[in-house]
Short mmCIF file of C-alpha atoms in Angstrom, two decimals:
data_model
loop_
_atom_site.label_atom_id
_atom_site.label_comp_id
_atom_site.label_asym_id
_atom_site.label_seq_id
_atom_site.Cartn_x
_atom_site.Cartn_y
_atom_site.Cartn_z
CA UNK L 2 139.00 12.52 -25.54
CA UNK L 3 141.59 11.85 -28.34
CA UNK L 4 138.73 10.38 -30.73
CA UNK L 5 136.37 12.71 -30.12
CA UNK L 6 138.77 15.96 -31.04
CA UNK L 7 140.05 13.96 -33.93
CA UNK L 8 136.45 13.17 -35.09
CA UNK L 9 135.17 17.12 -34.23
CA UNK L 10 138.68 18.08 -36.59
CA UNK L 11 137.49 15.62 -39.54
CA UNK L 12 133.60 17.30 -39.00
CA UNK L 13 135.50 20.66 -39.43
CA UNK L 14 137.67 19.78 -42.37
CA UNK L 15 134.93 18.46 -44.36
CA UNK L 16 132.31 21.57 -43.63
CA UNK L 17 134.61 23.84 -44.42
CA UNK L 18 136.11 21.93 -47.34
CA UNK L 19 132.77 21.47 -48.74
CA UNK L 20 131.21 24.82 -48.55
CA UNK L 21 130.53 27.21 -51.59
CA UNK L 22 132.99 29.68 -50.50
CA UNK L 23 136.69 28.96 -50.18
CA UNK L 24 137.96 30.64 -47.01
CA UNK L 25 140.91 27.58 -46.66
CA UNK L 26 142.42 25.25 -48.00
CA UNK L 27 143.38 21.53 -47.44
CA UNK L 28 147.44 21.39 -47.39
CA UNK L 29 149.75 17.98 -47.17
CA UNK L 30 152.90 19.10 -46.09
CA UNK L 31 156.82 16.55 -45.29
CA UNK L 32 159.84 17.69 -44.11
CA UNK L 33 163.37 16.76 -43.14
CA UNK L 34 165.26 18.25 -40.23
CA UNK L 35 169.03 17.67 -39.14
CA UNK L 36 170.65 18.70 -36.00
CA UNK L 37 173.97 19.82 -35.54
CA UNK L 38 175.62 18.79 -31.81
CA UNK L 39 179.00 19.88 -30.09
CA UNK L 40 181.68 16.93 -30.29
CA UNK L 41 182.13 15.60 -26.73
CA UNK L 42 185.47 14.21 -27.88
CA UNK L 43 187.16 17.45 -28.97
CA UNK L 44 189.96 19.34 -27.68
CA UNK L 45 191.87 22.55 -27.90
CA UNK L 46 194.97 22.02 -29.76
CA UNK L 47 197.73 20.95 -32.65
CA UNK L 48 196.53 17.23 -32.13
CA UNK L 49 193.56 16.78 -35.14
CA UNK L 50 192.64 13.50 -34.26
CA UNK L 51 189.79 14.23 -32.27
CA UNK L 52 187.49 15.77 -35.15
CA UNK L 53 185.58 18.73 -35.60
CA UNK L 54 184.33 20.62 -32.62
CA UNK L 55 180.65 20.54 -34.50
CA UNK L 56 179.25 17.45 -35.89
CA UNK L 57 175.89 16.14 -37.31
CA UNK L 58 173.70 14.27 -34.47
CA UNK L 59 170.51 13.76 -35.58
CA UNK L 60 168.33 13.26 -38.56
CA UNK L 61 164.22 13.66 -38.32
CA UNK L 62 161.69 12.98 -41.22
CA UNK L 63 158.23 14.31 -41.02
CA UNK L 64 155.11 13.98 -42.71
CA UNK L 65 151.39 15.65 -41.83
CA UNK L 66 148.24 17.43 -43.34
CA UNK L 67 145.96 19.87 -42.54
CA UNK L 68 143.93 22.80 -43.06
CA UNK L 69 144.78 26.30 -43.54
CA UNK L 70 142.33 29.04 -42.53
CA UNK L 71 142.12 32.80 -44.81
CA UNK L 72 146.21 31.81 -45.80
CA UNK L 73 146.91 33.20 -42.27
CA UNK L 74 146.17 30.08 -39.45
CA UNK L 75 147.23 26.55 -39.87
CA UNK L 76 146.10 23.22 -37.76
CA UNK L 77 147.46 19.76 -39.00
CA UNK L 78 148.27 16.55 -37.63
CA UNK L 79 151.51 15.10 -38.27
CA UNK L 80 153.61 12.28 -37.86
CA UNK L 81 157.67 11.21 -38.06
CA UNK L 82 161.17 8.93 -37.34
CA UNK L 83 163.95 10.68 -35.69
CA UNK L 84 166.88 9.81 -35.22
CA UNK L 85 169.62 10.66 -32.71
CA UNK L 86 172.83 7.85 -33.71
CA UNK L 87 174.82 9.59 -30.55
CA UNK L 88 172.52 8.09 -27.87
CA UNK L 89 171.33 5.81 -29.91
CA UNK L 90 167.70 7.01 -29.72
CA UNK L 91 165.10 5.96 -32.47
CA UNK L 92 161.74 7.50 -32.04
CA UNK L 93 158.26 7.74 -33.56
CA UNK L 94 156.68 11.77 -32.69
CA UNK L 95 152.96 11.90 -33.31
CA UNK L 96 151.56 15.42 -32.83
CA UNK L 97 149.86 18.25 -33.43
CA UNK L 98 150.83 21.50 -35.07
CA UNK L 99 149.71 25.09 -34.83
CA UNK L 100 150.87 27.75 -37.79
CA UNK L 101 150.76 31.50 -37.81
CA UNK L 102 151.73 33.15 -41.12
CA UNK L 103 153.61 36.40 -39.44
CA UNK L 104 153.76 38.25 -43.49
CA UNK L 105 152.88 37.20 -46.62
CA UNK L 106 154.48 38.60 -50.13
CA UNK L 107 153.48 37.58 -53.32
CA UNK L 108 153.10 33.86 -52.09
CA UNK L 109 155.77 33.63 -49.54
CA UNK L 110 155.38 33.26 -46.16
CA UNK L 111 157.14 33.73 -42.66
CA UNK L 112 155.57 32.06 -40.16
CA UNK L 113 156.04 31.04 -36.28
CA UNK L 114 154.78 26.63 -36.11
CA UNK L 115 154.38 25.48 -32.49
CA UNK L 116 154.15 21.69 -31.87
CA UNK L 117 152.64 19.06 -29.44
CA UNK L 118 152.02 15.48 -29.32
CA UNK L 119 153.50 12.04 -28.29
CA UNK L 120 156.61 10.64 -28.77
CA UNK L 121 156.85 6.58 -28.74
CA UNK L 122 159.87 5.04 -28.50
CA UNK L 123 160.70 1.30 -29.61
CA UNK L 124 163.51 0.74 -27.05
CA UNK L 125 163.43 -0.26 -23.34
CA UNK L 126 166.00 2.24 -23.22
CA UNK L 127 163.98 4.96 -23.32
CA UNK L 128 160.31 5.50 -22.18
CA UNK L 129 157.57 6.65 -24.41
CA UNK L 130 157.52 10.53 -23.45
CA UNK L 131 156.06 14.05 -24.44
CA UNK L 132 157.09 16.08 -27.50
CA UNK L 133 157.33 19.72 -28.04
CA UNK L 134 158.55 22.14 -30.31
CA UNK L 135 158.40 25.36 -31.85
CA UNK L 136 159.91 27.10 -35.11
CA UNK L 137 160.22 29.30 -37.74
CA UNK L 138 160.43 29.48 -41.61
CA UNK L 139 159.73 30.78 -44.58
CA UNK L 140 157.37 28.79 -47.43
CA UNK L 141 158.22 29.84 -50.58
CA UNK L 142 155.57 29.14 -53.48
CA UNK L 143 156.06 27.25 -56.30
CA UNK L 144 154.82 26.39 -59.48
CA UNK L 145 151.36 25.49 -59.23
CA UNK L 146 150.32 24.07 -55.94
CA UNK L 147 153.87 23.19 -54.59
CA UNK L 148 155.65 25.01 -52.22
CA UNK L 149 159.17 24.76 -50.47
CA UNK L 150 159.44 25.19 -47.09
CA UNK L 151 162.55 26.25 -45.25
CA UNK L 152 162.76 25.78 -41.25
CA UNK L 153 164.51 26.66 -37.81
CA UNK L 154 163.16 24.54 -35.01
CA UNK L 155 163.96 23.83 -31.13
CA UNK L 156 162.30 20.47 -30.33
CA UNK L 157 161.86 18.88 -26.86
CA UNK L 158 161.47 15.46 -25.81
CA UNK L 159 160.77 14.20 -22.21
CA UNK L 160 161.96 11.18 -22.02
CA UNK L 161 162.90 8.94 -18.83
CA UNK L 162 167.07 8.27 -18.92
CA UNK L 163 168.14 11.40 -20.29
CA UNK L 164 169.55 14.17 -18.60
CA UNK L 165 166.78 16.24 -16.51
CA UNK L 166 164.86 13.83 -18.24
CA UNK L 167 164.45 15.28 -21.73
CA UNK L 168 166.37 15.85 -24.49
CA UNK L 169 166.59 19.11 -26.49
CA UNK L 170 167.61 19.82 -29.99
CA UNK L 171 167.56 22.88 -32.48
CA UNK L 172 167.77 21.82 -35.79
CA UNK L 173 167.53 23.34 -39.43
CA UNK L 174 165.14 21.63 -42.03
CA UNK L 175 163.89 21.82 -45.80
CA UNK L 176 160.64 20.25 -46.82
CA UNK L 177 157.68 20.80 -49.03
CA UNK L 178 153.92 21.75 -49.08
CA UNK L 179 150.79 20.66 -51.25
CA UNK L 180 148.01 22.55 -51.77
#
């Protein structure tokens, strides 16, 4: 089923990439997300030994392309590493991405990204599992074909061993686009 989506999605990229008029536009696009987690350790009080009540927790680096339809609808396929160093969790997210440009202004965009796919993990810690996620952002246009791309996202990955058996993250991210 997998090959035969991916192989309908390559048809449609190259039809529509290949016609005489441009309604799209073929798009790489990478990014790099960090999450922000509440210090377990942390306590109330005079004594400062404990740390800061928030602390980094995670880093995640992503990387897809796609195709954007009339600068309002984007489809890509995308791939990444994330990291979470507090449960020691390295993973591999494969998945699929869905983007609505909500308003446009001379070249900037807000738009609403939701996100499925796989997540594989390395470890016998932790089982392969789903991923999920959803956002928002603002793409910001460059010189030329470059754009930068600033993000808000709430990811979820089910994952055997955690607690209710996923873990969930909101994180805050800066990337780039390539038109």
């Amino acid at each position: 089923m997998k090959r035969i989506l991916l192989a309908i999605f390559s048809v449609l990229i190259f039809q529509l990439s290949s016609s005489q008029e441009k309604n799209g536009r073929v798009f790489l696009a990478a990014d790099m997300n960090f999450t922000l987690g509440i210090n377990e350790h942390y306590q109330i009080g005079p004594d400062d030994d404990n740390g800061p009540l928030i602390v980094p927790s995670a880093l995640f680096f992503r990387f897809g392309f796609g195709y954007e339809f009339r600068k309002r609808v984007a489809i890509a396929f995308n791939s990444g590493y994330d990291f979470h160093w507090n449960y020691d969790v390295k993973a591999f997210p494969t998945y699929g991405s869905l983007k609505y440009n909500i308003t446009e202004k001379e070249g900037n965009t807000h738009f609403i990204e939701i996100r499925r796919g796989k997540m594989w993990t390395p470890s016998a810690k932790y089982s392969d599992g789903n991923y999920y996620g959803i956002g928002l952002g603002i793409q910001v246009a460059g010189e030329e074909r470059w754009n930068t791309i600033f993000r808000i996202d709430f990811h979820r990955k089910r994952s055997i061993g955690f607690e209710n058996n996923r873990l969930d993250s909101l994180s805050f991210g800066f990337g780039f686009s390539f038109f």
